[in-house]
Amino acid sequence: MSTATPLTLSPAPSQCSLEDFVAHYGDVYEHSPWVAEAAWHQGLRPKHDNPDALAELMGLMLRQATPEQQIAVIRAHPDLA
């Protein structure tokens, strides 16, 4: 049985304004702050204060993006372009 405390992000995404969230988490997808904006607009809940849950939500935003937006993310990353 694990007694480890789950990781919590700081600042807590669920407590951030759009501007603060993008300032802190907008570079998760390099040069693509629109992914963070989409996640914020989707609705951040306390469960998203966990790194794994936030990564899952942001990944979902990328998967739901248009093909053009997805290609732009790849091109914005110097190691993938």
mmCIF file of N, CA and C in Angstrom:
data_model
loop_
_atom_site.group_PDB
_atom_site.id
_atom_site.type_symbol
_atom_site.label_atom_id
_atom_site.label_comp_id
_atom_site.label_asym_id
_atom_site.label_seq_id
_atom_site.Cartn_x
_atom_site.Cartn_y
_atom_site.Cartn_z
ATOM 1 N N MET A 1 0.839 -1.169 0.000
ATOM 2 C CA MET A 1 0.000 0.000 0.000
ATOM 3 C C MET A 1 0.888 1.236 0.000
ATOM 4 N N SER A 2 0.666 2.115 -0.950
ATOM 5 C CA SER A 2 1.462 3.323 -1.064
ATOM 6 C C SER A 2 0.874 4.436 -0.206
ATOM 7 N N THR A 3 1.749 5.113 0.497
ATOM 8 C CA THR A 3 1.310 6.260 1.294
ATOM 9 C C THR A 3 1.870 7.550 0.714
ATOM 10 N N ALA A 4 2.370 7.473 -0.503
ATOM 11 C CA ALA A 4 2.942 8.654 -1.139
ATOM 12 C C ALA A 4 1.853 9.689 -1.398
ATOM 13 N N THR A 5 2.198 10.927 -1.171
ATOM 14 C CA THR A 5 1.283 12.027 -1.442
ATOM 15 C C THR A 5 1.330 12.331 -2.930
ATOM 16 N N PRO A 6 0.166 12.438 -3.582
ATOM 17 C CA PRO A 6 0.172 12.756 -5.011
ATOM 18 C C PRO A 6 0.796 14.132 -5.256
ATOM 19 N N LEU A 7 1.461 14.251 -6.378
ATOM 20 C CA LEU A 7 2.053 15.534 -6.743
ATOM 21 C C LEU A 7 0.960 16.542 -7.050
ATOM 22 N N THR A 8 1.183 17.771 -6.638
ATOM 23 C CA THR A 8 0.261 18.857 -6.931
ATOM 24 C C THR A 8 1.059 19.986 -7.562
ATOM 25 N N LEU A 9 0.533 20.529 -8.640
ATOM 26 C CA LEU A 9 1.202 21.623 -9.329
ATOM 27 C C LEU A 9 1.031 22.928 -8.565
ATOM 28 N N SER A 10 2.017 23.788 -8.688
ATOM 29 C CA SER A 10 1.941 25.115 -8.081
ATOM 30 C C SER A 10 2.427 26.129 -9.104
ATOM 31 N N PRO A 11 1.595 27.083 -9.447
ATOM 32 C CA PRO A 11 0.271 27.328 -8.904
ATOM 33 C C PRO A 11 -0.719 26.276 -9.383
ATOM 34 N N ALA A 12 -1.748 26.085 -8.591
ATOM 35 C CA ALA A 12 -2.777 25.101 -8.923
ATOM 36 C C ALA A 12 -3.534 25.561 -10.162
ATOM 37 N N PRO A 13 -3.505 24.783 -11.236
ATOM 38 C CA PRO A 13 -4.204 25.190 -12.451
ATOM 39 C C PRO A 13 -5.668 25.557 -12.234
ATOM 40 N N SER A 14 -6.347 24.821 -11.371
ATOM 41 C CA SER A 14 -7.778 25.075 -11.164
ATOM 42 C C SER A 14 -8.045 26.422 -10.508
ATOM 43 N N GLN A 15 -7.013 27.042 -9.953
ATOM 44 C CA GLN A 15 -7.170 28.334 -9.284
ATOM 45 C C GLN A 15 -6.659 29.503 -10.128
ATOM 46 N N CYS A 16 -6.142 29.222 -11.316
ATOM 47 C CA CYS A 16 -5.526 30.257 -12.150
ATOM 48 C C CYS A 16 -6.539 30.952 -13.047
ATOM 49 N N SER A 17 -6.303 32.245 -13.248
ATOM 50 C CA SER A 17 -7.009 32.959 -14.312
ATOM 51 C C SER A 17 -6.429 32.467 -15.637
ATOM 52 N N LEU A 18 -7.088 32.779 -16.725
ATOM 53 C CA LEU A 18 -6.572 32.387 -18.040
ATOM 54 C C LEU A 18 -5.156 32.919 -18.228
ATOM 55 N N GLU A 19 -4.947 34.185 -17.905
ATOM 56 C CA GLU A 19 -3.637 34.799 -18.107
ATOM 57 C C GLU A 19 -2.558 34.111 -17.270
ATOM 58 N N ASP A 20 -2.867 33.821 -16.006
ATOM 59 C CA ASP A 20 -1.890 33.151 -15.143
ATOM 60 C C ASP A 20 -1.622 31.722 -15.603
ATOM 61 N N PHE A 21 -2.675 31.027 -16.008
ATOM 62 C CA PHE A 21 -2.504 29.649 -16.460
ATOM 63 C C PHE A 21 -1.598 29.599 -17.684
ATOM 64 N N VAL A 22 -1.851 30.469 -18.649
ATOM 65 C CA VAL A 22 -1.030 30.485 -19.861
ATOM 66 C C VAL A 22 0.400 30.917 -19.532
ATOM 67 N N ALA A 23 0.558 31.855 -18.611
ATOM 68 C CA ALA A 23 1.905 32.288 -18.226
ATOM 69 C C ALA A 23 2.704 31.142 -17.607
ATOM 70 N N HIS A 24 2.051 30.298 -16.822
ATOM 71 C CA HIS A 24 2.760 29.208 -16.141
ATOM 72 C C HIS A 24 2.821 27.913 -16.946
ATOM 73 N N TYR A 25 1.800 27.629 -17.734
ATOM 74 C CA TYR A 25 1.709 26.326 -18.400
ATOM 75 C C TYR A 25 1.613 26.425 -19.926
ATOM 76 N N GLY A 26 1.705 27.633 -20.456
ATOM 77 C CA GLY A 26 1.551 27.837 -21.892
ATOM 78 C C GLY A 26 2.659 27.263 -22.744
ATOM 79 N N ASP A 27 3.813 26.970 -22.145
ATOM 80 C CA ASP A 27 4.926 26.408 -22.912
ATOM 81 C C ASP A 27 5.048 24.898 -22.762
ATOM 82 N N VAL A 28 4.049 24.263 -22.183
ATOM 83 C CA VAL A 28 4.086 22.798 -22.092
ATOM 84 C C VAL A 28 4.227 22.221 -23.497
ATOM 85 N N TYR A 29 3.457 22.755 -24.430
ATOM 86 C CA TYR A 29 3.644 22.448 -25.848
ATOM 87 C C TYR A 29 4.370 23.652 -26.427
ATOM 88 N N GLU A 30 5.640 23.464 -26.727
ATOM 89 C CA GLU A 30 6.541 24.551 -27.082
ATOM 90 C C GLU A 30 5.973 25.475 -28.158
ATOM 91 N N HIS A 31 5.985 26.761 -27.862
ATOM 92 C CA HIS A 31 5.526 27.816 -28.778
ATOM 93 C C HIS A 31 4.079 27.621 -29.214
ATOM 94 N N SER A 32 3.284 26.986 -28.388
ATOM 95 C CA SER A 32 1.884 26.708 -28.726
ATOM 96 C C SER A 32 0.981 26.977 -27.524
ATOM 97 N N PRO A 33 0.917 28.226 -27.068
ATOM 98 C CA PRO A 33 0.098 28.531 -25.897
ATOM 99 C C PRO A 33 -1.392 28.287 -26.111
ATOM 100 N N TRP A 34 -1.800 28.138 -27.356
ATOM 101 C CA TRP A 34 -3.223 27.887 -27.633
ATOM 102 C C TRP A 34 -3.680 26.568 -27.011
ATOM 103 N N VAL A 35 -2.762 25.624 -26.821
ATOM 104 C CA VAL A 35 -3.135 24.349 -26.195
ATOM 105 C C VAL A 35 -3.544 24.600 -24.744
ATOM 106 N N ALA A 36 -2.758 25.402 -24.035
ATOM 107 C CA ALA A 36 -3.097 25.746 -22.651
ATOM 108 C C ALA A 36 -4.392 26.553 -22.598
ATOM 109 N N GLU A 37 -4.565 27.475 -23.535
ATOM 110 C CA GLU A 37 -5.798 28.269 -23.573
ATOM 111 C C GLU A 37 -7.011 27.364 -23.763
ATOM 112 N N ALA A 38 -6.894 26.400 -24.665
ATOM 113 C CA ALA A 38 -8.009 25.476 -24.907
ATOM 114 C C ALA A 38 -8.309 24.650 -23.660
ATOM 115 N N ALA A 39 -7.264 24.214 -22.965
ATOM 116 C CA ALA A 39 -7.466 23.439 -21.733
ATOM 117 C C ALA A 39 -8.173 24.284 -20.683
ATOM 118 N N TRP A 40 -7.767 25.533 -20.535
ATOM 119 C CA TRP A 40 -8.394 26.419 -19.548
ATOM 120 C C TRP A 40 -9.871 26.608 -19.883
ATOM 121 N N HIS A 41 -10.163 26.835 -21.170
ATOM 122 C CA HIS A 41 -11.555 27.041 -21.582
ATOM 123 C C HIS A 41 -12.388 25.768 -21.434
ATOM 124 N N GLN A 42 -11.744 24.617 -21.487
ATOM 125 C CA GLN A 42 -12.444 23.343 -21.293
ATOM 126 C C GLN A 42 -12.968 23.240 -19.867
ATOM 127 N N GLY A 43 -12.270 23.896 -18.957
ATOM 128 C CA GLY A 43 -12.685 23.892 -17.555
ATOM 129 C C GLY A 43 -11.715 23.103 -16.703
ATOM 130 N N LEU A 44 -10.914 23.812 -15.932
ATOM 131 C CA LEU A 44 -9.950 23.168 -15.045
ATOM 132 C C LEU A 44 -10.594 22.930 -13.690
ATOM 133 N N ARG A 45 -10.485 21.713 -13.213
ATOM 134 C CA ARG A 45 -11.041 21.325 -11.920
ATOM 135 C C ARG A 45 -9.889 20.943 -10.991
ATOM 136 N N PRO A 46 -10.152 20.797 -9.707
ATOM 137 C CA PRO A 46 -9.068 20.416 -8.788
ATOM 138 C C PRO A 46 -8.301 19.166 -9.223
ATOM 139 N N LYS A 47 -8.954 18.235 -9.905
ATOM 140 C CA LYS A 47 -8.220 17.044 -10.357
ATOM 141 C C LYS A 47 -7.110 17.411 -11.342
ATOM 142 N N HIS A 48 -7.227 18.554 -12.029
ATOM 143 C CA HIS A 48 -6.213 18.979 -12.991
ATOM 144 C C HIS A 48 -5.017 19.656 -12.322
ATOM 145 N N ASP A 49 -5.038 19.734 -10.995
ATOM 146 C CA ASP A 49 -3.890 20.264 -10.262
ATOM 147 C C ASP A 49 -2.789 19.215 -10.141
ATOM 148 N N ASN A 50 -3.043 18.023 -10.639
ATOM 149 C CA ASN A 50 -2.105 16.904 -10.670
ATOM 150 C C ASN A 50 -1.426 16.891 -12.044
ATOM 151 N N PRO A 51 -0.101 16.724 -12.114
ATOM 152 C CA PRO A 51 0.589 16.748 -13.406
ATOM 153 C C PRO A 51 0.034 15.761 -14.430
ATOM 154 N N ASP A 52 -0.290 14.548 -14.008
ATOM 155 C CA ASP A 52 -0.787 13.553 -14.962
ATOM 156 C C ASP A 52 -2.137 13.953 -15.539
ATOM 157 N N ALA A 53 -3.028 14.451 -14.693
ATOM 158 C CA ALA A 53 -4.361 14.842 -15.163
ATOM 159 C C ALA A 53 -4.284 16.062 -16.070
ATOM 160 N N LEU A 54 -3.413 17.011 -15.743
ATOM 161 C CA LEU A 54 -3.265 18.186 -16.601
ATOM 162 C C LEU A 54 -2.670 17.787 -17.945
ATOM 163 N N ALA A 55 -1.685 16.909 -17.934
ATOM 164 C CA ALA A 55 -1.087 16.433 -19.186
ATOM 165 C C ALA A 55 -2.125 15.716 -20.039
ATOM 166 N N GLU A 56 -2.974 14.931 -19.407
ATOM 167 C CA GLU A 56 -4.032 14.230 -20.139
ATOM 168 C C GLU A 56 -4.988 15.225 -20.801
ATOM 169 N N LEU A 57 -5.404 16.251 -20.061
ATOM 170 C CA LEU A 57 -6.317 17.248 -20.619
ATOM 171 C C LEU A 57 -5.664 18.021 -21.755
ATOM 172 N N MET A 58 -4.419 18.427 -21.579
ATOM 173 C CA MET A 58 -3.749 19.185 -22.636
ATOM 174 C C MET A 58 -3.504 18.315 -23.863
ATOM 175 N N GLY A 59 -3.208 17.046 -23.649
ATOM 176 C CA GLY A 59 -3.066 16.127 -24.774
ATOM 177 C C GLY A 59 -4.369 15.958 -25.525
ATOM 178 N N LEU A 60 -5.469 15.921 -24.797
ATOM 179 C CA LEU A 60 -6.782 15.834 -25.426
ATOM 180 C C LEU A 60 -7.042 17.060 -26.289
ATOM 181 N N MET A 61 -6.657 18.237 -25.803
ATOM 182 C CA MET A 61 -6.849 19.460 -26.579
ATOM 183 C C MET A 61 -6.070 19.382 -27.889
ATOM 184 N N LEU A 62 -4.865 18.827 -27.829
ATOM 185 C CA LEU A 62 -4.061 18.689 -29.040
ATOM 186 C C LEU A 62 -4.682 17.671 -29.992
ATOM 187 N N ARG A 63 -5.157 16.558 -29.447
ATOM 188 C CA ARG A 63 -5.768 15.537 -30.306
ATOM 189 C C ARG A 63 -7.061 16.030 -30.951
ATOM 190 N N GLN A 64 -7.764 16.942 -30.288
ATOM 191 C CA GLN A 64 -9.010 17.478 -30.834
ATOM 192 C C GLN A 64 -8.783 18.668 -31.766
ATOM 193 N N ALA A 65 -7.555 19.123 -31.872
ATOM 194 C CA ALA A 65 -7.236 20.275 -32.716
ATOM 195 C C ALA A 65 -7.341 19.901 -34.191
ATOM 196 N N THR A 66 -7.383 20.927 -35.011
ATOM 197 C CA THR A 66 -7.414 20.695 -36.454
ATOM 198 C C THR A 66 -6.067 20.131 -36.902
ATOM 199 N N PRO A 67 -6.033 19.447 -38.032
ATOM 200 C CA PRO A 67 -4.746 18.962 -38.545
ATOM 201 C C PRO A 67 -3.737 20.102 -38.729
ATOM 202 N N GLU A 68 -4.207 21.261 -39.139
ATOM 203 C CA GLU A 68 -3.315 22.403 -39.329
ATOM 204 C C GLU A 68 -2.686 22.837 -37.998
ATOM 205 N N GLN A 69 -3.491 22.856 -36.939
ATOM 206 C CA GLN A 69 -2.962 23.215 -35.620
ATOM 207 C C GLN A 69 -1.957 22.175 -35.138
ATOM 208 N N GLN A 70 -2.241 20.908 -35.380
ATOM 209 C CA GLN A 70 -1.327 19.848 -34.955
ATOM 210 C C GLN A 70 0.012 19.954 -35.685
ATOM 211 N N ILE A 71 -0.033 20.213 -36.979
ATOM 212 C CA ILE A 71 1.200 20.379 -37.763
ATOM 213 C C ILE A 71 1.977 21.596 -37.271
ATOM 214 N N ALA A 72 1.260 22.671 -36.916
ATOM 215 C CA ALA A 72 1.926 23.879 -36.414
ATOM 216 C C ALA A 72 2.686 23.584 -35.123
ATOM 217 N N VAL A 73 2.139 22.732 -34.263
ATOM 218 C CA VAL A 73 2.840 22.359 -33.027
ATOM 219 C C VAL A 73 4.132 21.618 -33.368
ATOM 220 N N ILE A 74 4.066 20.704 -34.299
ATOM 221 C CA ILE A 74 5.264 19.960 -34.707
ATOM 222 C C ILE A 74 6.296 20.905 -35.302
ATOM 223 N N ARG A 75 5.857 21.799 -36.156
ATOM 224 C CA ARG A 75 6.791 22.737 -36.793
ATOM 225 C C ARG A 75 7.383 23.731 -35.802
ATOM 226 N N ALA A 76 6.669 24.030 -34.734
ATOM 227 C CA ALA A 76 7.159 24.986 -33.733
ATOM 228 C C ALA A 76 8.242 24.379 -32.848
ATOM 229 N N HIS A 77 8.331 23.068 -32.837
ATOM 230 C CA HIS A 77 9.318 22.394 -31.996
ATOM 231 C C HIS A 77 10.579 22.162 -32.821
ATOM 232 N N PRO A 78 11.706 22.758 -32.432
ATOM 233 C CA PRO A 78 12.914 22.674 -33.259
ATOM 234 C C PRO A 78 13.420 21.260 -33.507
ATOM 235 N N ASP A 79 13.198 20.335 -32.583
ATOM 236 C CA ASP A 79 13.689 18.973 -32.781
ATOM 237 C C ASP A 79 12.755 18.127 -33.640
ATOM 238 N N LEU A 80 11.553 18.608 -33.885
ATOM 239 C CA LEU A 80 10.594 17.839 -34.674
ATOM 240 C C LEU A 80 10.375 18.413 -36.068
ATOM 241 N N ALA A 81 10.637 19.698 -36.229
ATOM 242 C CA ALA A 81 10.339 20.378 -37.494
ATOM 243 C C ALA A 81 11.183 19.906 -38.592
#
